[in-house]
Amino acid sequence: MLSRLTGQSGSAMGSGSGAMTNFQQAQYNNRIVACIRPHITFNTPAGAKRGMYVAKFDVRLLKNGQKAVPPKMISSSGLKAFDTAVEKAILMCNPFPKPPVGDIPSSITLTFDPVDDANGR
């Protein structure tokens, strides 16, 4: 799922009995984005359109929100500098924020678009 909001997570699994509604999941996604985005700096190539360059990362989390392992790139944006910036930004947000309901998911997929980052959206 790619949205206008940079870094919205595509899925979160492992919340167990503390399952979140779609609205609560969206709120949690926004908190993760707010934690990660300030650490991303990237200049978008001229003429780039939203969705043209997309980096997708899988992040495994421990119950306290710490990264279990470094983030794993699922798909590259094709812009090495952007991919590197996103990976570093994910590592800088540590621990991940606690969700409004339930447990911290054991795995979350994050999608980033440099057009959103460059425009501050």
mmCIF file of N, CA and C in Angstrom:
data_model
loop_
_atom_site.group_PDB
_atom_site.id
_atom_site.type_symbol
_atom_site.label_atom_id
_atom_site.label_comp_id
_atom_site.label_asym_id
_atom_site.label_seq_id
_atom_site.Cartn_x
_atom_site.Cartn_y
_atom_site.Cartn_z
ATOM 1 N N MET A 1 0.857 -1.169 0.000
ATOM 2 C CA MET A 1 0.000 0.000 0.000
ATOM 3 C C MET A 1 0.902 1.230 0.000
ATOM 4 N N LEU A 2 0.773 2.041 -1.020
ATOM 5 C CA LEU A 2 1.544 3.272 -1.101
ATOM 6 C C LEU A 2 0.570 4.428 -0.952
ATOM 7 N N SER A 3 0.892 5.353 -0.108
ATOM 8 C CA SER A 3 0.006 6.486 0.075
ATOM 9 C C SER A 3 0.798 7.769 -0.112
ATOM 10 N N ARG A 4 0.119 8.887 -0.062
ATOM 11 C CA ARG A 4 0.791 10.175 -0.184
ATOM 12 C C ARG A 4 1.683 10.418 1.020
ATOM 13 N N LEU A 5 1.404 9.744 2.104
ATOM 14 C CA LEU A 5 2.177 9.921 3.326
ATOM 15 C C LEU A 5 3.400 9.027 3.257
ATOM 16 N N THR A 6 4.564 9.631 3.216
ATOM 17 C CA THR A 6 5.800 8.885 3.088
ATOM 18 C C THR A 6 5.952 7.869 4.194
ATOM 19 N N GLY A 7 6.297 6.646 3.788
ATOM 20 C CA GLY A 7 6.638 5.636 4.763
ATOM 21 C C GLY A 7 5.466 4.957 5.424
ATOM 22 N N GLN A 8 4.287 5.084 4.867
ATOM 23 C CA GLN A 8 3.172 4.391 5.490
ATOM 24 C C GLN A 8 3.433 2.900 5.442
ATOM 25 N N SER A 9 3.146 2.209 6.513
ATOM 26 C CA SER A 9 3.423 0.782 6.535
ATOM 27 C C SER A 9 2.364 0.042 5.747
ATOM 28 N N GLY A 10 2.792 -1.002 5.095
ATOM 29 C CA GLY A 10 1.876 -1.797 4.285
ATOM 30 C C GLY A 10 1.215 -2.894 5.085
ATOM 31 N N SER A 11 1.903 -3.419 6.080
ATOM 32 C CA SER A 11 1.291 -4.470 6.880
ATOM 33 C C SER A 11 1.974 -4.527 8.233
ATOM 34 N N ALA A 12 1.231 -5.005 9.184
ATOM 35 C CA ALA A 12 1.793 -5.230 10.515
ATOM 36 C C ALA A 12 1.217 -6.538 11.013
ATOM 37 N N MET A 13 2.086 -7.418 11.449
ATOM 38 C CA MET A 13 1.614 -8.716 11.911
ATOM 39 C C MET A 13 2.148 -8.976 13.310
ATOM 40 N N GLY A 14 1.500 -9.879 13.998
ATOM 41 C CA GLY A 14 2.015 -10.321 15.279
ATOM 42 C C GLY A 14 1.439 -9.597 16.479
ATOM 43 N N SER A 15 0.362 -8.839 16.278
ATOM 44 C CA SER A 15 -0.196 -8.110 17.404
ATOM 45 C C SER A 15 -1.020 -9.007 18.324
ATOM 46 N N GLY A 16 -1.255 -10.254 17.914
ATOM 47 C CA GLY A 16 -1.911 -11.235 18.786
ATOM 48 C C GLY A 16 -3.279 -10.796 19.237
ATOM 49 N N SER A 17 -3.530 -10.902 20.536
ATOM 50 C CA SER A 17 -4.857 -10.594 21.063
ATOM 51 C C SER A 17 -5.161 -9.102 20.998
ATOM 52 N N GLY A 18 -4.139 -8.290 20.823
ATOM 53 C CA GLY A 18 -4.336 -6.846 20.763
ATOM 54 C C GLY A 18 -4.532 -6.362 19.341
ATOM 55 N N ALA A 19 -5.376 -7.038 18.575
ATOM 56 C CA ALA A 19 -5.599 -6.663 17.179
ATOM 57 C C ALA A 19 -6.133 -5.235 17.089
ATOM 58 N N MET A 20 -5.617 -4.490 16.099
ATOM 59 C CA MET A 20 -6.013 -3.093 15.920
ATOM 60 C C MET A 20 -7.026 -2.964 14.786
ATOM 61 N N THR A 21 -7.905 -1.969 14.887
ATOM 62 C CA THR A 21 -8.801 -1.650 13.795
ATOM 63 C C THR A 21 -7.990 -0.940 12.714
ATOM 64 N N ASN A 22 -8.553 -0.773 11.531
ATOM 65 C CA ASN A 22 -7.861 -0.067 10.451
ATOM 66 C C ASN A 22 -7.502 1.354 10.877
ATOM 67 N N PHE A 23 -8.409 2.017 11.586
ATOM 68 C CA PHE A 23 -8.148 3.385 12.028
ATOM 69 C C PHE A 23 -6.983 3.419 13.014
ATOM 70 N N GLN A 24 -6.976 2.484 13.966
ATOM 71 C CA GLN A 24 -5.887 2.426 14.937
ATOM 72 C C GLN A 24 -4.568 2.088 14.257
ATOM 73 N N GLN A 25 -4.624 1.194 13.244
ATOM 74 C CA GLN A 25 -3.417 0.839 12.501
ATOM 75 C C GLN A 25 -2.885 2.070 11.765
ATOM 76 N N ALA A 26 -3.780 2.853 11.171
ATOM 77 C CA ALA A 26 -3.365 4.067 10.464
ATOM 78 C C ALA A 26 -2.719 5.057 11.429
ATOM 79 N N GLN A 27 -3.281 5.184 12.625
ATOM 80 C CA GLN A 27 -2.685 6.072 13.633
ATOM 81 C C GLN A 27 -1.283 5.597 14.006
ATOM 82 N N TYR A 28 -1.132 4.301 14.176
ATOM 83 C CA TYR A 28 0.175 3.741 14.519
ATOM 84 C C TYR A 28 1.161 3.968 13.373
ATOM 85 N N ASN A 29 0.714 3.747 12.142
ATOM 86 C CA ASN A 29 1.570 3.990 10.974
ATOM 87 C C ASN A 29 2.063 5.428 10.960
ATOM 88 N N ASN A 30 1.174 6.367 11.263
ATOM 89 C CA ASN A 30 1.537 7.787 11.275
ATOM 90 C C ASN A 30 2.584 8.078 12.350
ATOM 91 N N ARG A 31 2.492 7.405 13.491
ATOM 92 C CA ARG A 31 3.489 7.607 14.557
ATOM 93 C C ARG A 31 4.859 7.081 14.118
ATOM 94 N N ILE A 32 4.870 5.963 13.406
ATOM 95 C CA ILE A 32 6.132 5.413 12.902
ATOM 96 C C ILE A 32 6.738 6.362 11.875
ATOM 97 N N VAL A 33 5.902 6.856 10.958
ATOM 98 C CA VAL A 33 6.372 7.797 9.940
ATOM 99 C C VAL A 33 6.948 9.045 10.592
ATOM 100 N N ALA A 34 6.265 9.561 11.616
ATOM 101 C CA ALA A 34 6.734 10.765 12.310
ATOM 102 C C ALA A 34 8.091 10.528 12.962
ATOM 103 N N CYS A 35 8.347 9.296 13.381
ATOM 104 C CA CYS A 35 9.632 8.959 13.999
ATOM 105 C C CYS A 35 10.740 8.853 12.945
ATOM 106 N N ILE A 36 10.414 8.286 11.784
ATOM 107 C CA ILE A 36 11.421 8.006 10.758
ATOM 108 C C ILE A 36 11.719 9.210 9.870
ATOM 109 N N ARG A 37 10.687 9.924 9.426
ATOM 110 C CA ARG A 37 10.859 10.953 8.407
ATOM 111 C C ARG A 37 11.926 12.009 8.699
ATOM 112 N N PRO A 38 12.044 12.521 9.933
ATOM 113 C CA PRO A 38 13.047 13.575 10.169
ATOM 114 C C PRO A 38 14.483 13.138 9.874
ATOM 115 N N HIS A 39 14.716 11.836 9.821
ATOM 116 C CA HIS A 39 16.071 11.342 9.599
ATOM 117 C C HIS A 39 16.386 11.107 8.122
ATOM 118 N N ILE A 40 15.394 11.303 7.235
ATOM 119 C CA ILE A 40 15.622 11.088 5.801
ATOM 120 C C ILE A 40 15.930 12.424 5.141
ATOM 121 N N THR A 41 17.061 12.485 4.451
ATOM 122 C CA THR A 41 17.371 13.662 3.628
ATOM 123 C C THR A 41 17.735 13.148 2.253
ATOM 124 N N PHE A 42 17.068 13.675 1.235
ATOM 125 C CA PHE A 42 17.301 13.195 -0.118
ATOM 126 C C PHE A 42 16.796 14.224 -1.112
ATOM 127 N N ASN A 43 17.545 14.433 -2.184
ATOM 128 C CA ASN A 43 17.106 15.308 -3.269
ATOM 129 C C ASN A 43 16.531 14.445 -4.374
ATOM 130 N N THR A 44 15.264 14.672 -4.681
ATOM 131 C CA THR A 44 14.590 13.904 -5.716
ATOM 132 C C THR A 44 15.083 14.334 -7.094
ATOM 133 N N PRO A 45 15.347 13.377 -7.999
ATOM 134 C CA PRO A 45 15.755 13.739 -9.355
ATOM 135 C C PRO A 45 14.689 14.586 -10.052
ATOM 136 N N ALA A 46 15.126 15.480 -10.923
ATOM 137 C CA ALA A 46 14.197 16.338 -11.666
ATOM 138 C C ALA A 46 13.228 15.461 -12.465
ATOM 139 N N GLY A 47 11.980 15.836 -12.463
ATOM 140 C CA GLY A 47 10.965 15.119 -13.241
ATOM 141 C C GLY A 47 10.427 13.865 -12.571
ATOM 142 N N ALA A 48 10.875 13.565 -11.362
ATOM 143 C CA ALA A 48 10.376 12.365 -10.676
ATOM 144 C C ALA A 48 8.921 12.572 -10.267
ATOM 145 N N LYS A 49 8.140 11.535 -10.428
ATOM 146 C CA LYS A 49 6.734 11.573 -10.038
ATOM 147 C C LYS A 49 6.512 10.585 -8.895
ATOM 148 N N ARG A 50 5.476 10.840 -8.104
ATOM 149 C CA ARG A 50 5.156 9.941 -7.000
ATOM 150 C C ARG A 50 4.945 8.536 -7.540
ATOM 151 N N GLY A 51 5.547 7.561 -6.880
ATOM 152 C CA GLY A 51 5.419 6.176 -7.300
ATOM 153 C C GLY A 51 6.493 5.729 -8.282
ATOM 154 N N MET A 52 7.288 6.688 -8.795
ATOM 155 C CA MET A 52 8.336 6.342 -9.755
ATOM 156 C C MET A 52 9.489 5.615 -9.068
ATOM 157 N N TYR A 53 9.880 6.105 -7.899
ATOM 158 C CA TYR A 53 10.947 5.483 -7.118
ATOM 159 C C TYR A 53 10.369 5.107 -5.761
ATOM 160 N N VAL A 54 10.306 3.826 -5.484
ATOM 161 C CA VAL A 54 9.728 3.382 -4.223
ATOM 162 C C VAL A 54 10.664 2.366 -3.577
ATOM 163 N N ALA A 55 10.963 2.562 -2.320
ATOM 164 C CA ALA A 55 11.774 1.608 -1.554
ATOM 165 C C ALA A 55 10.876 0.959 -0.512
ATOM 166 N N LYS A 56 10.977 -0.352 -0.395
ATOM 167 C CA LYS A 56 10.146 -1.078 0.561
ATOM 168 C C LYS A 56 11.060 -1.891 1.479
ATOM 169 N N PHE A 57 10.821 -1.744 2.776
ATOM 170 C CA PHE A 57 11.642 -2.426 3.783
ATOM 171 C C PHE A 57 10.778 -3.238 4.738
ATOM 172 N N ASP A 58 11.293 -4.396 5.134
ATOM 173 C CA ASP A 58 10.674 -5.216 6.167
ATOM 174 C C ASP A 58 11.456 -4.969 7.452
ATOM 175 N N VAL A 59 10.746 -4.624 8.519
ATOM 176 C CA VAL A 59 11.394 -4.353 9.796
ATOM 177 C C VAL A 59 10.844 -5.332 10.826
ATOM 178 N N ARG A 60 11.721 -6.084 11.446
ATOM 179 C CA ARG A 60 11.348 -7.024 12.511
ATOM 180 C C ARG A 60 11.591 -6.333 13.848
ATOM 181 N N LEU A 61 10.598 -6.428 14.726
ATOM 182 C CA LEU A 61 10.667 -5.722 16.004
ATOM 183 C C LEU A 61 10.532 -6.671 17.189
ATOM 184 N N LEU A 62 11.203 -6.318 18.262
ATOM 185 C CA LEU A 62 11.035 -7.022 19.532
ATOM 186 C C LEU A 62 9.851 -6.400 20.259
ATOM 187 N N LYS A 63 9.400 -7.031 21.316
ATOM 188 C CA LYS A 63 8.222 -6.548 22.050
ATOM 189 C C LYS A 63 8.414 -5.158 22.648
ATOM 190 N N ASN A 64 9.674 -4.713 22.831
ATOM 191 C CA ASN A 64 9.920 -3.375 23.375
ATOM 192 C C ASN A 64 10.092 -2.321 22.281
ATOM 193 N N GLY A 65 9.929 -2.721 21.010
ATOM 194 C CA GLY A 65 10.036 -1.776 19.914
ATOM 195 C C GLY A 65 11.427 -1.677 19.310
ATOM 196 N N GLN A 66 12.414 -2.332 19.915
ATOM 197 C CA GLN A 66 13.772 -2.336 19.365
ATOM 198 C C GLN A 66 13.799 -3.198 18.103
ATOM 199 N N LYS A 67 14.703 -2.889 17.181
ATOM 200 C CA LYS A 67 14.845 -3.699 15.974
ATOM 201 C C LYS A 67 15.444 -5.055 16.361
ATOM 202 N N ALA A 68 14.831 -6.125 15.855
ATOM 203 C CA ALA A 68 15.342 -7.470 16.118
ATOM 204 C C ALA A 68 16.594 -7.708 15.271
ATOM 205 N N VAL A 69 16.570 -7.237 14.050
ATOM 206 C CA VAL A 69 17.693 -7.331 13.108
ATOM 207 C C VAL A 69 17.669 -6.057 12.281
ATOM 208 N N PRO A 70 18.717 -5.755 11.529
ATOM 209 C CA PRO A 70 18.646 -4.574 10.669
ATOM 210 C C PRO A 70 17.487 -4.701 9.671
ATOM 211 N N PRO A 71 16.929 -3.581 9.206
ATOM 212 C CA PRO A 71 15.828 -3.652 8.241
ATOM 213 C C PRO A 71 16.285 -4.359 6.964
ATOM 214 N N LYS A 72 15.361 -5.099 6.365
ATOM 215 C CA LYS A 72 15.673 -5.836 5.139
ATOM 216 C C LYS A 72 14.959 -5.164 3.972
ATOM 217 N N MET A 73 15.705 -4.800 2.931
ATOM 218 C CA MET A 73 15.087 -4.170 1.771
ATOM 219 C C MET A 73 14.343 -5.230 0.970
ATOM 220 N N ILE A 74 13.053 -5.016 0.768
ATOM 221 C CA ILE A 74 12.232 -5.930 -0.017
ATOM 222 C C ILE A 74 12.340 -5.549 -1.488
ATOM 223 N N SER A 75 12.252 -4.244 -1.765
ATOM 224 C CA SER A 75 12.427 -3.775 -3.139
ATOM 225 C C SER A 75 13.123 -2.420 -3.119
ATOM 226 N N SER A 76 13.990 -2.233 -4.092
ATOM 227 C CA SER A 76 14.795 -1.014 -4.181
ATOM 228 C C SER A 76 14.077 0.061 -4.973
ATOM 229 N N SER A 77 14.355 1.306 -4.619
ATOM 230 C CA SER A 77 13.808 2.431 -5.382
ATOM 231 C C SER A 77 14.564 2.605 -6.695
ATOM 232 N N GLY A 78 15.746 2.029 -6.764
ATOM 233 C CA GLY A 78 16.608 2.250 -7.925
ATOM 234 C C GLY A 78 17.517 3.444 -7.703
ATOM 235 N N LEU A 79 17.336 4.123 -6.574
ATOM 236 C CA LEU A 79 18.176 5.266 -6.205
ATOM 237 C C LEU A 79 18.950 4.866 -4.952
ATOM 238 N N LYS A 80 20.182 4.458 -5.146
ATOM 239 C CA LYS A 80 20.980 3.920 -4.036
ATOM 240 C C LYS A 80 21.062 4.884 -2.851
ATOM 241 N N ALA A 81 21.245 6.174 -3.133
ATOM 242 C CA ALA A 81 21.353 7.155 -2.039
ATOM 243 C C ALA A 81 20.065 7.207 -1.230
ATOM 244 N N PHE A 82 18.918 7.092 -1.898
ATOM 245 C CA PHE A 82 17.642 7.129 -1.199
ATOM 246 C C PHE A 82 17.451 5.865 -0.362
ATOM 247 N N ASP A 83 17.740 4.713 -0.952
ATOM 248 C CA ASP A 83 17.616 3.457 -0.207
ATOM 249 C C ASP A 83 18.467 3.495 1.065
ATOM 250 N N THR A 84 19.692 3.982 0.940
ATOM 251 C CA THR A 84 20.606 4.079 2.084
ATOM 252 C C THR A 84 20.059 5.041 3.132
ATOM 253 N N ALA A 85 19.527 6.186 2.680
ATOM 254 C CA ALA A 85 18.973 7.180 3.607
ATOM 255 C C ALA A 85 17.792 6.600 4.384
ATOM 256 N N VAL A 86 16.930 5.845 3.702
ATOM 257 C CA VAL A 86 15.769 5.252 4.373
ATOM 258 C C VAL A 86 16.223 4.213 5.394
ATOM 259 N N GLU A 87 17.163 3.360 5.002
ATOM 260 C CA GLU A 87 17.641 2.326 5.919
ATOM 261 C C GLU A 87 18.243 2.954 7.178
ATOM 262 N N LYS A 88 19.042 4.000 7.000
ATOM 263 C CA LYS A 88 19.632 4.693 8.155
ATOM 264 C C LYS A 88 18.546 5.343 9.011
ATOM 265 N N ALA A 89 17.538 5.917 8.358
ATOM 266 C CA ALA A 89 16.452 6.579 9.092
ATOM 267 C C ALA A 89 15.671 5.581 9.932
ATOM 268 N N ILE A 90 15.422 4.388 9.391
ATOM 269 C CA ILE A 90 14.715 3.358 10.146
ATOM 270 C C ILE A 90 15.526 2.985 11.394
ATOM 271 N N LEU A 91 16.842 2.887 11.234
ATOM 272 C CA LEU A 91 17.707 2.540 12.361
ATOM 273 C C LEU A 91 17.738 3.657 13.409
ATOM 274 N N MET A 92 17.629 4.923 12.960
ATOM 275 C CA MET A 92 17.664 6.065 13.882
ATOM 276 C C MET A 92 16.421 6.115 14.767
ATOM 277 N N CYS A 93 15.299 5.644 14.255
ATOM 278 C CA CYS A 93 14.058 5.620 15.032
ATOM 279 C C CYS A 93 14.096 4.366 15.905
ATOM 280 N N ASN A 94 14.579 4.517 17.127
ATOM 281 C CA ASN A 94 14.770 3.356 17.975
ATOM 282 C C ASN A 94 14.570 3.739 19.437
ATOM 283 N N PRO A 95 13.633 3.126 20.135
ATOM 284 C CA PRO A 95 12.732 2.090 19.650
ATOM 285 C C PRO A 95 11.564 2.683 18.862
ATOM 286 N N PHE A 96 10.845 1.824 18.149
ATOM 287 C CA PHE A 96 9.641 2.260 17.461
ATOM 288 C C PHE A 96 8.604 2.638 18.517
ATOM 289 N N PRO A 97 7.717 3.576 18.206
ATOM 290 C CA PRO A 97 6.701 3.975 19.190
ATOM 291 C C PRO A 97 5.735 2.836 19.502
ATOM 292 N N LYS A 98 5.143 2.910 20.673
ATOM 293 C CA LYS A 98 4.151 1.905 21.085
ATOM 294 C C LYS A 98 2.824 2.210 20.398
ATOM 295 N N PRO A 99 2.121 1.182 19.908
ATOM 296 C CA PRO A 99 0.821 1.424 19.273
ATOM 297 C C PRO A 99 -0.230 1.842 20.300
ATOM 298 N N PRO A 100 -1.314 2.500 19.852
ATOM 299 C CA PRO A 100 -2.348 2.947 20.770
ATOM 300 C C PRO A 100 -3.082 1.786 21.439
ATOM 301 N N VAL A 101 -3.121 0.640 20.756
ATOM 302 C CA VAL A 101 -3.820 -0.535 21.279
ATOM 303 C C VAL A 101 -2.969 -1.763 20.974
ATOM 304 N N GLY A 102 -2.905 -2.681 21.909
ATOM 305 C CA GLY A 102 -2.236 -3.947 21.650
ATOM 306 C C GLY A 102 -0.724 -3.872 21.758
ATOM 307 N N ASP A 103 -0.089 -4.927 21.277
ATOM 308 C CA ASP A 103 1.355 -5.065 21.356
ATOM 309 C C ASP A 103 2.043 -4.457 20.151
ATOM 310 N N ILE A 104 3.334 -4.231 20.286
ATOM 311 C CA ILE A 104 4.144 -3.817 19.142
ATOM 312 C C ILE A 104 4.191 -4.997 18.183
ATOM 313 N N PRO A 105 3.908 -4.778 16.891
ATOM 314 C CA PRO A 105 3.926 -5.893 15.941
ATOM 315 C C PRO A 105 5.314 -6.502 15.835
ATOM 316 N N SER A 106 5.382 -7.776 15.491
ATOM 317 C CA SER A 106 6.677 -8.434 15.344
ATOM 318 C C SER A 106 7.311 -8.118 13.995
ATOM 319 N N SER A 107 6.501 -7.694 13.035
ATOM 320 C CA SER A 107 7.012 -7.376 11.706
ATOM 321 C C SER A 107 6.163 -6.274 11.091
ATOM 322 N N ILE A 108 6.808 -5.371 10.398
ATOM 323 C CA ILE A 108 6.082 -4.290 9.735
ATOM 324 C C ILE A 108 6.782 -3.981 8.416
ATOM 325 N N THR A 109 5.998 -3.735 7.368
ATOM 326 C CA THR A 109 6.543 -3.406 6.059
ATOM 327 C C THR A 109 6.348 -1.917 5.826
ATOM 328 N N LEU A 110 7.434 -1.218 5.514
ATOM 329 C CA LEU A 110 7.397 0.232 5.323
ATOM 330 C C LEU A 110 7.736 0.571 3.876
ATOM 331 N N THR A 111 6.937 1.447 3.280
ATOM 332 C CA THR A 111 7.121 1.858 1.893
ATOM 333 C C THR A 111 7.419 3.346 1.845
ATOM 334 N N PHE A 112 8.471 3.722 1.128
ATOM 335 C CA PHE A 112 8.893 5.119 1.056
ATOM 336 C C PHE A 112 9.022 5.594 -0.380
ATOM 337 N N ASP A 113 8.629 6.820 -0.624
ATOM 338 C CA ASP A 113 8.699 7.450 -1.928
ATOM 339 C C ASP A 113 9.472 8.757 -1.781
ATOM 340 N N PRO A 114 10.604 8.913 -2.510
ATOM 341 C CA PRO A 114 11.415 10.127 -2.345
ATOM 342 C C PRO A 114 10.706 11.410 -2.761
ATOM 343 N N VAL A 115 9.689 11.318 -3.619
ATOM 344 C CA VAL A 115 8.957 12.523 -3.999
ATOM 345 C C VAL A 115 8.276 13.105 -2.771
ATOM 346 N N ASP A 116 7.689 12.244 -1.942
ATOM 347 C CA ASP A 116 7.045 12.707 -0.705
ATOM 348 C C ASP A 116 8.069 13.318 0.232
ATOM 349 N N ASP A 117 9.235 12.682 0.367
ATOM 350 C CA ASP A 117 10.262 13.187 1.271
ATOM 351 C C ASP A 117 10.790 14.533 0.824
ATOM 352 N N ALA A 118 11.021 14.685 -0.470
ATOM 353 C CA ALA A 118 11.577 15.935 -0.984
ATOM 354 C C ALA A 118 10.608 17.094 -0.800
ATOM 355 N N ASN A 119 9.314 16.790 -0.879
ATOM 356 C CA ASN A 119 8.304 17.849 -0.755
ATOM 357 C C ASN A 119 7.823 18.021 0.680
ATOM 358 N N GLY A 120 8.387 17.245 1.583
ATOM 359 C CA GLY A 120 8.017 17.404 2.995
ATOM 360 C C GLY A 120 6.627 16.913 3.325
ATOM 361 N N ARG A 121 6.084 16.025 2.533
ATOM 362 C CA ARG A 121 4.744 15.484 2.820
ATOM 363 C C ARG A 121 4.838 14.140 3.478
#
